[in-house]
Tab-separated table of C-alpha atoms in Angstrom:
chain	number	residue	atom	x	y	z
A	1	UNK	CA	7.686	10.392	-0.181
A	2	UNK	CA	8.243	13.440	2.424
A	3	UNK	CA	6.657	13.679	5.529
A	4	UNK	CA	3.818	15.773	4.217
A	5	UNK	CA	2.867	13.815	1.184
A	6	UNK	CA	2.084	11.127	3.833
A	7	UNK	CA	0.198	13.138	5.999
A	8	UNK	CA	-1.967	14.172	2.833
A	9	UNK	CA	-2.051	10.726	1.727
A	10	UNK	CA	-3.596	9.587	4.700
A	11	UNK	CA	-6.247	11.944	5.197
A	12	UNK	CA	-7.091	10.813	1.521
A	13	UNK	CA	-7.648	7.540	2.667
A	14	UNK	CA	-9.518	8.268	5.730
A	15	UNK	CA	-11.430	10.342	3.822
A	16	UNK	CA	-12.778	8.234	1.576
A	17	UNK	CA	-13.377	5.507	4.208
A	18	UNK	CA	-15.783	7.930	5.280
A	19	UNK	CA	-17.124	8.746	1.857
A	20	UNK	CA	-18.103	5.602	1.425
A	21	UNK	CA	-18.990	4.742	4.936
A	22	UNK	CA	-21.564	7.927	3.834
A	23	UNK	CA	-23.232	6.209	0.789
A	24	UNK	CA	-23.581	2.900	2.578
A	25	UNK	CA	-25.674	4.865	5.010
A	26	UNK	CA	-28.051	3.674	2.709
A	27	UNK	CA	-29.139	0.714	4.875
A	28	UNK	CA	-29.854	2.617	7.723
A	29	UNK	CA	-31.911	5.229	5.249
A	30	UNK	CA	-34.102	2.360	3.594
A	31	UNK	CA	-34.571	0.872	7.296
A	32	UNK	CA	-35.845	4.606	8.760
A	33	UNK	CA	-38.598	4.604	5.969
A	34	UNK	CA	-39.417	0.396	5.879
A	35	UNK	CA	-42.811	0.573	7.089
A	36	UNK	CA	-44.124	3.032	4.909
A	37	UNK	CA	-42.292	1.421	1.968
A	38	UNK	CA	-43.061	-1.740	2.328
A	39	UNK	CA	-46.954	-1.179	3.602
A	40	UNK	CA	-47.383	-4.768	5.503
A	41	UNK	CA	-45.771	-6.946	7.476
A	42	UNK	CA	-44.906	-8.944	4.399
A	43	UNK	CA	-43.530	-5.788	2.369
A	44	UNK	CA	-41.538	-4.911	5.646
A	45	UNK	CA	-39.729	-7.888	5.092
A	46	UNK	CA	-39.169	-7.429	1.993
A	47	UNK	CA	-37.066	-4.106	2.775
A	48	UNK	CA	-35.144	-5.694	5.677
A	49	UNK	CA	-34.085	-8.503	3.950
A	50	UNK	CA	-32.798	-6.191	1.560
A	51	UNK	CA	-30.763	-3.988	3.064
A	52	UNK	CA	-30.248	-7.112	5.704
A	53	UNK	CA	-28.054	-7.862	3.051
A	54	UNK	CA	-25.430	-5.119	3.123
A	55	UNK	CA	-25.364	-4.156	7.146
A	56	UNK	CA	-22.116	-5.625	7.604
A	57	UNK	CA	-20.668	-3.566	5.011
A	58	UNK	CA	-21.556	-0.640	7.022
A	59	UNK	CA	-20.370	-1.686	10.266
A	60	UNK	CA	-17.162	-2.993	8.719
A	61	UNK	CA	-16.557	0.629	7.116
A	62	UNK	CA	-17.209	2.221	10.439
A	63	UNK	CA	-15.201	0.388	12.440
A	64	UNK	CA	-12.426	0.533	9.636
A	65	UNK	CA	-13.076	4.176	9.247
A	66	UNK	CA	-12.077	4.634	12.861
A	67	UNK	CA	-9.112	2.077	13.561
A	68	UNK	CA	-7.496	4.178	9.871
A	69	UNK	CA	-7.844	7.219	11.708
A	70	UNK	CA	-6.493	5.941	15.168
A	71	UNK	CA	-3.498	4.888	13.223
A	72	UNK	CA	-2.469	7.529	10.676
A	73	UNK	CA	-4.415	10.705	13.219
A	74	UNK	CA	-3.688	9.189	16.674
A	75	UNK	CA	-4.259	12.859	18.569
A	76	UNK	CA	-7.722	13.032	16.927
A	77	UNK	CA	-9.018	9.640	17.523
A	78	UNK	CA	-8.258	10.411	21.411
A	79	UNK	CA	-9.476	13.592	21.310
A	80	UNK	CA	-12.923	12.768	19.568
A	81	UNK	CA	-13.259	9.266	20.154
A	82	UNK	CA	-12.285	9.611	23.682
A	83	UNK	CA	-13.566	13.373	24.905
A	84	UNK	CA	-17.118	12.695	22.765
A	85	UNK	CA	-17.693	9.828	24.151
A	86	UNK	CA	-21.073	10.178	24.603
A	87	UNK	CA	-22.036	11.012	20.771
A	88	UNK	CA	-19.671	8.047	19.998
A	89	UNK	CA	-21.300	5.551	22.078
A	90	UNK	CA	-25.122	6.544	20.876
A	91	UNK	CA	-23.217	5.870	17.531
A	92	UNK	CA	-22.148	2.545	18.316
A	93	UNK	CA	-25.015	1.397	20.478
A	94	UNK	CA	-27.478	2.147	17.278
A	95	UNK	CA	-25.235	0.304	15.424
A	96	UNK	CA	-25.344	-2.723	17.497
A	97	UNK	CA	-28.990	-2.764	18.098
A	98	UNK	CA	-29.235	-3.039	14.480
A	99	UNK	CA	-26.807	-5.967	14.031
A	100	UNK	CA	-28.871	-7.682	17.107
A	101	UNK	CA	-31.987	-6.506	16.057
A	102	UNK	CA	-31.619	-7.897	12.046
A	103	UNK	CA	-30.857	-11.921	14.092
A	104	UNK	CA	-33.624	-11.285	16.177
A	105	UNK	CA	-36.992	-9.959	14.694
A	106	UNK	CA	-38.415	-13.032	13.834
A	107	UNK	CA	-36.870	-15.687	15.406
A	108	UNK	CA	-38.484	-18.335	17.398
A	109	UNK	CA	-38.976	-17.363	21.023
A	110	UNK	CA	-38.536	-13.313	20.394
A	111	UNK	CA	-40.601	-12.079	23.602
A	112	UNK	CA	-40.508	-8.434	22.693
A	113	UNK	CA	-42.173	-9.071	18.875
A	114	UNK	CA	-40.915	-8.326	15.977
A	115	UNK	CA	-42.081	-4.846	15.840
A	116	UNK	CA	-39.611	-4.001	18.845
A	117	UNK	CA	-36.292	-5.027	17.000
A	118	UNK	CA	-38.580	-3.018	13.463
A	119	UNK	CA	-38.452	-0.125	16.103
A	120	UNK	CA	-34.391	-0.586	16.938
A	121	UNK	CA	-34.048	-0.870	12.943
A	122	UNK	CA	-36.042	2.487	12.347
A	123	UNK	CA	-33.688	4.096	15.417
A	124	UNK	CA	-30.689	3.397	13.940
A	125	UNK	CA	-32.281	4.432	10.675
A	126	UNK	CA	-32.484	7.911	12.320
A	127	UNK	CA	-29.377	8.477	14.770
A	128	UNK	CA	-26.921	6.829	12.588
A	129	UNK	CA	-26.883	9.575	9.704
A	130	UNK	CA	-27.978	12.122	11.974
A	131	UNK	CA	-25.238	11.984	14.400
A	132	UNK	CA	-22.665	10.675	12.043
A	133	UNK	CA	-23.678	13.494	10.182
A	134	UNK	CA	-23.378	15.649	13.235
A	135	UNK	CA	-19.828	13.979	13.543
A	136	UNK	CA	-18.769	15.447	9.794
A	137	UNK	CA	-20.001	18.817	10.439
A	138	UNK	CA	-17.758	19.726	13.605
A	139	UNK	CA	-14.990	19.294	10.878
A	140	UNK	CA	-16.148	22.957	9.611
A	141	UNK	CA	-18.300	24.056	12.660
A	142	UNK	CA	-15.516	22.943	15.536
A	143	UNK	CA	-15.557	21.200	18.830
A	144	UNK	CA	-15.680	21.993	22.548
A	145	UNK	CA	-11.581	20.548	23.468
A	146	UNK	CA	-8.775	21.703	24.872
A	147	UNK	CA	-5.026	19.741	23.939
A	148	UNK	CA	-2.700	20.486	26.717
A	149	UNK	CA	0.685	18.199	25.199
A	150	UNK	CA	2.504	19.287	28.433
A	151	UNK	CA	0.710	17.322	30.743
A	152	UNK	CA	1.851	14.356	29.534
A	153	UNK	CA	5.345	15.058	30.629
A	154	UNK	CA	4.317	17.837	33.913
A	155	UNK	CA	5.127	15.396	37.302
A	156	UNK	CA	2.275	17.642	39.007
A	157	UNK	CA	-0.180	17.067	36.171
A	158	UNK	CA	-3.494	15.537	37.934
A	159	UNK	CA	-4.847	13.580	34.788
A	160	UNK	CA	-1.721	13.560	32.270
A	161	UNK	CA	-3.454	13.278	29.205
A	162	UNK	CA	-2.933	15.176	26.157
A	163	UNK	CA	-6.391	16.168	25.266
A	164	UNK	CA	-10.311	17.268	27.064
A	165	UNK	CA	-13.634	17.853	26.724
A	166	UNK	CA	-14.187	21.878	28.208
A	167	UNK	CA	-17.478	20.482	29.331
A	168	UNK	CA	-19.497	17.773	31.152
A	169	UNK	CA	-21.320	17.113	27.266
A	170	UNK	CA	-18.785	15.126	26.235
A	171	UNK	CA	-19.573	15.567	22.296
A	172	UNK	CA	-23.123	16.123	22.625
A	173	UNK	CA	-22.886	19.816	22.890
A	174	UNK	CA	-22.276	19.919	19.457
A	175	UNK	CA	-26.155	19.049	18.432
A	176	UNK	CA	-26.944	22.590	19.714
A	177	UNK	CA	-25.368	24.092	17.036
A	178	UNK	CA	-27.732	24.373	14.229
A	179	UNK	CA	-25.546	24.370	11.240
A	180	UNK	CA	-24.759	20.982	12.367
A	181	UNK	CA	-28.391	19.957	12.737
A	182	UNK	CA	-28.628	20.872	9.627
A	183	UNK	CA	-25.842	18.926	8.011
A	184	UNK	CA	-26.707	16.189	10.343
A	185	UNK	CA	-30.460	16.026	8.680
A	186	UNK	CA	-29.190	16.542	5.742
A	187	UNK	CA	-27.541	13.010	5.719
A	188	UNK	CA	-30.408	11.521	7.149
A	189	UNK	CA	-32.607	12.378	3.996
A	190	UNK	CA	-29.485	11.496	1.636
A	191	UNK	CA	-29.661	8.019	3.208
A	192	UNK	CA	-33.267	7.995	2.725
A	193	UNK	CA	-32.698	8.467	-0.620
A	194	UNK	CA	-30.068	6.209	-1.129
A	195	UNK	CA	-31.536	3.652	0.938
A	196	UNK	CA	-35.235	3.934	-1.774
A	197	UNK	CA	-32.832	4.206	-4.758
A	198	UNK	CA	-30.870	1.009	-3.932
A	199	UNK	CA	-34.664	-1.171	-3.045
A	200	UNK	CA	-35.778	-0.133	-6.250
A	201	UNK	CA	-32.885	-1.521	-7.530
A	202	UNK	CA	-33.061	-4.347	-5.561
A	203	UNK	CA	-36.340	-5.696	-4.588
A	204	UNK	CA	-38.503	-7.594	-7.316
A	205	UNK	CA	-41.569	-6.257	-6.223
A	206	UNK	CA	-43.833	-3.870	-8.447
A	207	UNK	CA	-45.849	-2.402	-5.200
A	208	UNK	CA	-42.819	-1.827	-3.472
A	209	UNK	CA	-41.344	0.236	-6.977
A	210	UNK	CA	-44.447	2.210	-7.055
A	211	UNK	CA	-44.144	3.370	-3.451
A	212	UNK	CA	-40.932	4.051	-3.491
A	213	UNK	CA	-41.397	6.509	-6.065
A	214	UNK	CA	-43.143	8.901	-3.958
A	215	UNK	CA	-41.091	8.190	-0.878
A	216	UNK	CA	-38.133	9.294	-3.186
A	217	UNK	CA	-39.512	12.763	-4.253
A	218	UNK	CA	-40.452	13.342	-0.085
A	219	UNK	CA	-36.877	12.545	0.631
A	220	UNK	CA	-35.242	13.996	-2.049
A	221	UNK	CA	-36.774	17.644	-1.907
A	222	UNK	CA	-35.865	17.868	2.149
A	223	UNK	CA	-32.561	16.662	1.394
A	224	UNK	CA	-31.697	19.018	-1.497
A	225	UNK	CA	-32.951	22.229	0.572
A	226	UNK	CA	-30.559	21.142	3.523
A	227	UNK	CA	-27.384	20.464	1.854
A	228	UNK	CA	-27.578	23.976	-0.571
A	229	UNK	CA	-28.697	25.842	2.471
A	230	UNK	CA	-25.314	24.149	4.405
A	231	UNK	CA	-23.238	24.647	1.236
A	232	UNK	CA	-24.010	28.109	1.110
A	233	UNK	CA	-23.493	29.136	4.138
A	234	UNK	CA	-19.953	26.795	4.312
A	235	UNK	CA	-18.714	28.655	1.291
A	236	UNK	CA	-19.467	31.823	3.265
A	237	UNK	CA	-18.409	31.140	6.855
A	238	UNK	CA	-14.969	32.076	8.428
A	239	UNK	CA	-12.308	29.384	8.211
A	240	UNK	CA	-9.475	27.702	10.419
A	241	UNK	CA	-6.185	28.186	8.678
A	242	UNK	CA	-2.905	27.628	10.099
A	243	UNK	CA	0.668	29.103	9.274
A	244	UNK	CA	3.827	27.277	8.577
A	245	UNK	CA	4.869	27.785	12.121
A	246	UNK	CA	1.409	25.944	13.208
A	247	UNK	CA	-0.215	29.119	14.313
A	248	UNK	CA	-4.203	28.465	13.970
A	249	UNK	CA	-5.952	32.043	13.038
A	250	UNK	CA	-9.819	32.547	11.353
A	251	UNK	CA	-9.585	32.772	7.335
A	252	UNK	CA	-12.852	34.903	5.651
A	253	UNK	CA	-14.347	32.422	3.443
A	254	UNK	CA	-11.672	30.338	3.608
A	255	UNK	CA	-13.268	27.023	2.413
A	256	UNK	CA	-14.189	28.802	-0.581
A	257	UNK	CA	-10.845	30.154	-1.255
A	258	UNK	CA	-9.800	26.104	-0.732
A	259	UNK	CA	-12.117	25.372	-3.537
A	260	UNK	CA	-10.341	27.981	-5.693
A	261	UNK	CA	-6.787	26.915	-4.486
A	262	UNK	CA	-8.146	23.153	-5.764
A	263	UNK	CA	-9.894	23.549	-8.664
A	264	UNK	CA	-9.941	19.500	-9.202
A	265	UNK	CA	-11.578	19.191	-5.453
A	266	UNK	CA	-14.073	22.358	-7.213
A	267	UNK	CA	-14.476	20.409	-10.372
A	268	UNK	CA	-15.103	16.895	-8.606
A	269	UNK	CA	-17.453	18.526	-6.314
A	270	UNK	CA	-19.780	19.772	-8.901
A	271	UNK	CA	-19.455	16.354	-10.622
A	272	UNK	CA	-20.521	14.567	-7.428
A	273	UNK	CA	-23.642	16.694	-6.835
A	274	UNK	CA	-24.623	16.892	-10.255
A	275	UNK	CA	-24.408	12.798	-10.746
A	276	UNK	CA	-26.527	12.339	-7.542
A	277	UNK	CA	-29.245	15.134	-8.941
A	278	UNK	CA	-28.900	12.460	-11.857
A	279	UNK	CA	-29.488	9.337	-10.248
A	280	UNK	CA	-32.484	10.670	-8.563
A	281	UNK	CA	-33.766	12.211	-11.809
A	282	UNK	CA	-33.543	8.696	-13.961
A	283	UNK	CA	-35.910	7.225	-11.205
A	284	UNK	CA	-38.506	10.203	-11.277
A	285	UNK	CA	-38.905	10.408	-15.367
A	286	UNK	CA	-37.320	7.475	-16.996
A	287	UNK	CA	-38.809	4.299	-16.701
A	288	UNK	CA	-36.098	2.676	-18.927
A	289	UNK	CA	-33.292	3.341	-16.461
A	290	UNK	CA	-35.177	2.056	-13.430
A	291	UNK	CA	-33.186	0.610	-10.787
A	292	UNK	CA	-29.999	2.192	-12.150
A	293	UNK	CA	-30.336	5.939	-9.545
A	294	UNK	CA	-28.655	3.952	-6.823
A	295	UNK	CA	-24.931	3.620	-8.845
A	296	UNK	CA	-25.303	7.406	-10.451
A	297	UNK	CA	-26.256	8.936	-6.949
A	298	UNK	CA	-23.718	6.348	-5.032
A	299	UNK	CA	-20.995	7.494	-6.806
A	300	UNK	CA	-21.752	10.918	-6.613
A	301	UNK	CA	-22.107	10.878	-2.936
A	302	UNK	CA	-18.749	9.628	-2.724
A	303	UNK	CA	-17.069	12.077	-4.801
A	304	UNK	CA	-19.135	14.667	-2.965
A	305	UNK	CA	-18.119	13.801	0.618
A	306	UNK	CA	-14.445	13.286	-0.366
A	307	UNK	CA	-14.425	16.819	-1.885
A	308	UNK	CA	-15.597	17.677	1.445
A	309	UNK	CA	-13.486	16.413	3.852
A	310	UNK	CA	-10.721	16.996	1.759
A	311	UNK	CA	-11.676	20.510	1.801
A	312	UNK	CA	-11.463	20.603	5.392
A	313	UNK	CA	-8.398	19.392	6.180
A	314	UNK	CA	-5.849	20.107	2.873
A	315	UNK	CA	-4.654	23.551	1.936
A	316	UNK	CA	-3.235	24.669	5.575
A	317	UNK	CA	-6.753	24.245	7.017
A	318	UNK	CA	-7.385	22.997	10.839
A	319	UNK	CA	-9.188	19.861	10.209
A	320	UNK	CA	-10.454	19.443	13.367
A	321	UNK	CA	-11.279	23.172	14.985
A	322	UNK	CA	-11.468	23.412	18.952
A	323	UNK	CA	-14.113	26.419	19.889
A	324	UNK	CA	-12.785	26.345	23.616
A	325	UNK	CA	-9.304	27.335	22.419
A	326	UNK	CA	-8.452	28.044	19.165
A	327	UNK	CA	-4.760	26.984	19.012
A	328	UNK	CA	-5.739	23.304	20.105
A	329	UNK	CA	-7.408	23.002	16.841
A	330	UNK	CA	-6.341	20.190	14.857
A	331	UNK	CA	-4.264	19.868	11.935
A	332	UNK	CA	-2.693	17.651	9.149
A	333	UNK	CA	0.624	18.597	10.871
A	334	UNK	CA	0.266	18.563	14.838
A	335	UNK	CA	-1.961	15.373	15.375
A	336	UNK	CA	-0.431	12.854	12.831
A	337	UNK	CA	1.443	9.504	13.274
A	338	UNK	CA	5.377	9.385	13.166
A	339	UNK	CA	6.814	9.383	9.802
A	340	UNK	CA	7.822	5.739	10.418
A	341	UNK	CA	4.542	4.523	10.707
A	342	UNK	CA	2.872	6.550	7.988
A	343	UNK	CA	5.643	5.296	5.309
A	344	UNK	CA	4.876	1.717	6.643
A	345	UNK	CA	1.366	2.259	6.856
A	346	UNK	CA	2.014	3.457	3.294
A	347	UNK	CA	3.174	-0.060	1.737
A	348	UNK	CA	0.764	-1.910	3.441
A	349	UNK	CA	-2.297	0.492	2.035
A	350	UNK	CA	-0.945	-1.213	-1.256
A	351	UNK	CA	-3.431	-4.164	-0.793
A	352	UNK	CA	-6.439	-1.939	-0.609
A	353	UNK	CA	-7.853	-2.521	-4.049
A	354	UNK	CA	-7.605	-6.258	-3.670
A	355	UNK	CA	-9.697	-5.722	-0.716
A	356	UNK	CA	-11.744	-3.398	-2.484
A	357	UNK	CA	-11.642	-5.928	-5.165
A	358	UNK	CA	-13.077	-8.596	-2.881
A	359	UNK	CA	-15.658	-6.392	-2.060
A	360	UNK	CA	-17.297	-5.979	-5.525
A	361	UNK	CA	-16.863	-9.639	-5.649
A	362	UNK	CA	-18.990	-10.450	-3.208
A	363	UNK	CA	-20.949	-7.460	-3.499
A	364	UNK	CA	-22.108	-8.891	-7.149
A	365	UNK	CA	-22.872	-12.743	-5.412
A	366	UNK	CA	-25.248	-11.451	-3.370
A	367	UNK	CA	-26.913	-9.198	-5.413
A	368	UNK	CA	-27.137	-12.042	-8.371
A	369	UNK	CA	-30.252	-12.411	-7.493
A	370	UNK	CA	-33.140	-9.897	-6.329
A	371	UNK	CA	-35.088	-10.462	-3.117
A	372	UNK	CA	-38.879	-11.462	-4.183
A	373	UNK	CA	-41.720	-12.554	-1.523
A	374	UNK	CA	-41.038	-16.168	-2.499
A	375	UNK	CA	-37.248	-15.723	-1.039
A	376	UNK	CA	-38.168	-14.311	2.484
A	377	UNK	CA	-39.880	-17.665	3.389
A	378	UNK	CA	-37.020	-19.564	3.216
A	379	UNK	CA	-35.414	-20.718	6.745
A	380	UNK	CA	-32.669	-17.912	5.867
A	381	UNK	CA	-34.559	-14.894	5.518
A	382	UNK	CA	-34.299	-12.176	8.344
């Protein structure tokens, strides 16, 4: 195992953290689009009892997502975690909200309602993806730093830290770039369509099915026109490519030329997109596969976003590009752990599929059994 195979390795874990942390977006995409789905208070339920089920798989991913890239990445969890603060925070505040607001909505003594914690529910429906999304796209599109490694060891250094925001945004900045709007929407209507694929599969409740139906096709057209439009134009755009000797320079079309350099990352890409144009097509036109969209398109989402991110960070490409000076970009090479604690990260990495194994497990025991109006009445229900 040399020193690069473990830097690869790593960013194909972290990777698919966040491939997966992508899919179970889901939640937050049925919760944006709950009161329309469900059509009363009683249908509402219904939804959020649903995806009330899974919430804590998202958070856990998220938080894991971040604590694998603080380990293996340690330069870009201070640079993004800590200079975008701001976009980070909104992140995490949604995401709490939801965790409060899922306890909350109708429990006994709730002054604000329950349509105020329904309200927190549809918020983090809405930020989540969007600036998660957001998050993703700065991968291609950059990011308003500057890494200055000398300050940490410069005696006359005011603030010795390594790394900066160039402005007073801190991360936010990056939301007036529309290319990552439009990646960042793009998610949003991915989870919505994850989120209706996965009640369909998962709520016993013919109205519900029906609705969903049409909610499906509204989220599913927006989505579609966003990511091509995105894909296009990444395939297109200049790239951030480094040398051997670390030097960060602009590559014409250079994520397409990665794609070419990887055929397998080309070939899994197309197999991603086309099984998640699949799983929404079995819901749309065949009745006898109903319910089964959410695994097709699930799986496909996380082959697609791996293929991504892998994309933008493998083949000597900056993974994370700085637009306020172009040799602080980011790379597999210049912001990575020691190679100590990547080879011992390395053995202990060996228990992920019993994790992942534990997962399914309990996955399967709590979807035994599909939610039905008789079920939300119980002293349990959300």
């Amino acid at each position: 195992m040399t020193y690069s195979f473990l830097q690869h390795y790593w960013c194909f874990i972290v990777s698919l953290l966040g491939a997966l942390l992508v899919f179970l977006l889901f939640v937050q995409g049925a919760n944006s689009v709950a009161a329309s789905l469900g059509g009363s208070p009683e249908g509402r339920r219904l939804v959020y009892n649903s995806t009330g089920r899974k919430w804590e798989f998202t958070f856990t991913t998220l938080v894991t997502f971040g604590g694998a890239f603080f380990a293996s990445f340690p330069l870009f969890y201070s640079t993004s975690f800590g200079g975008a603060y701001w976009l980070w925070m909104i992140i995490l505040f949604t995401f709490v909200l939801q965790a409060v607001s899922y306890e909350f909505q109708n429990k006994l003594g709730n002054l604000l309602g329950p349509r105020t914690f329904q309200f927190f529910l549809t918020l983090n429906g809405i930020l989540g993806p969007l600036l998660l999304g957001g998050a993703v796209a700065t991968f291609f599109e950059g990011s308003n730093f500057i890494v200055e490694k000398d300050n940490m060891i410069d005696p006359t250094a005011l603030t010795p830290v390594i790394s900066r925001w160039a402005n007073a945004s801190h991360g936010l900045d990056a939301l007036l770039n529309p290319w990552v709007l439009v990646f960042g929407f793009a998610v949003v209507f991915l989870a919505r369509v994850l989120g209706i694929l996965y009640v369909m599969n998962n709520v016993a409740d013919d109205a519900i099915r029906s609705r969903a139906r049409k909610h499906l096709i509204g989220a599913a057209v927006p989505f579609l026109l966003l990511f091509v439009a995105y894909l296009v134009h990444l395939l297109l755009k200049d790239g951030y490519a480094y040398t051997d000797e670390g030097l960060i320079f602009m590559e014409p079309m250079k994520y397409l030329h990665n794609l070419l350099a990887m055929p397998y990352l080309l070939v899994f890409l197309l197999f991603g997109i086309v099984s998640v144009l699949w799983g929404i097509g079995i819901e749309l036109f065949r009745k006898d596969e109903q319910g089964k969209g959410i695994w097709y398109a699930g799986a496909g989402t996380v082959v697609t976003v791996l293929c991504l991110l892998l994309t933008s960070a493998w083949n000597h490409t900056a993974y994370y590009p700085s637009t306020a000076d172009l040799q602080s970009s980011l790379t597999l090479a210049n912001s990575c752990s020691s190679e100590f604690t990547l080879r011992t990260m390395f053995y202990v990495s060996l228990l992920v599929p019993f994790v992942l194994a534990y997962i399914i497990y309990a996955w399967r025991a709590i979807d035994s059994k599909k939610i039905t109006r008789e079920e939300i009445q119980s002293d349990h229900a959300y």
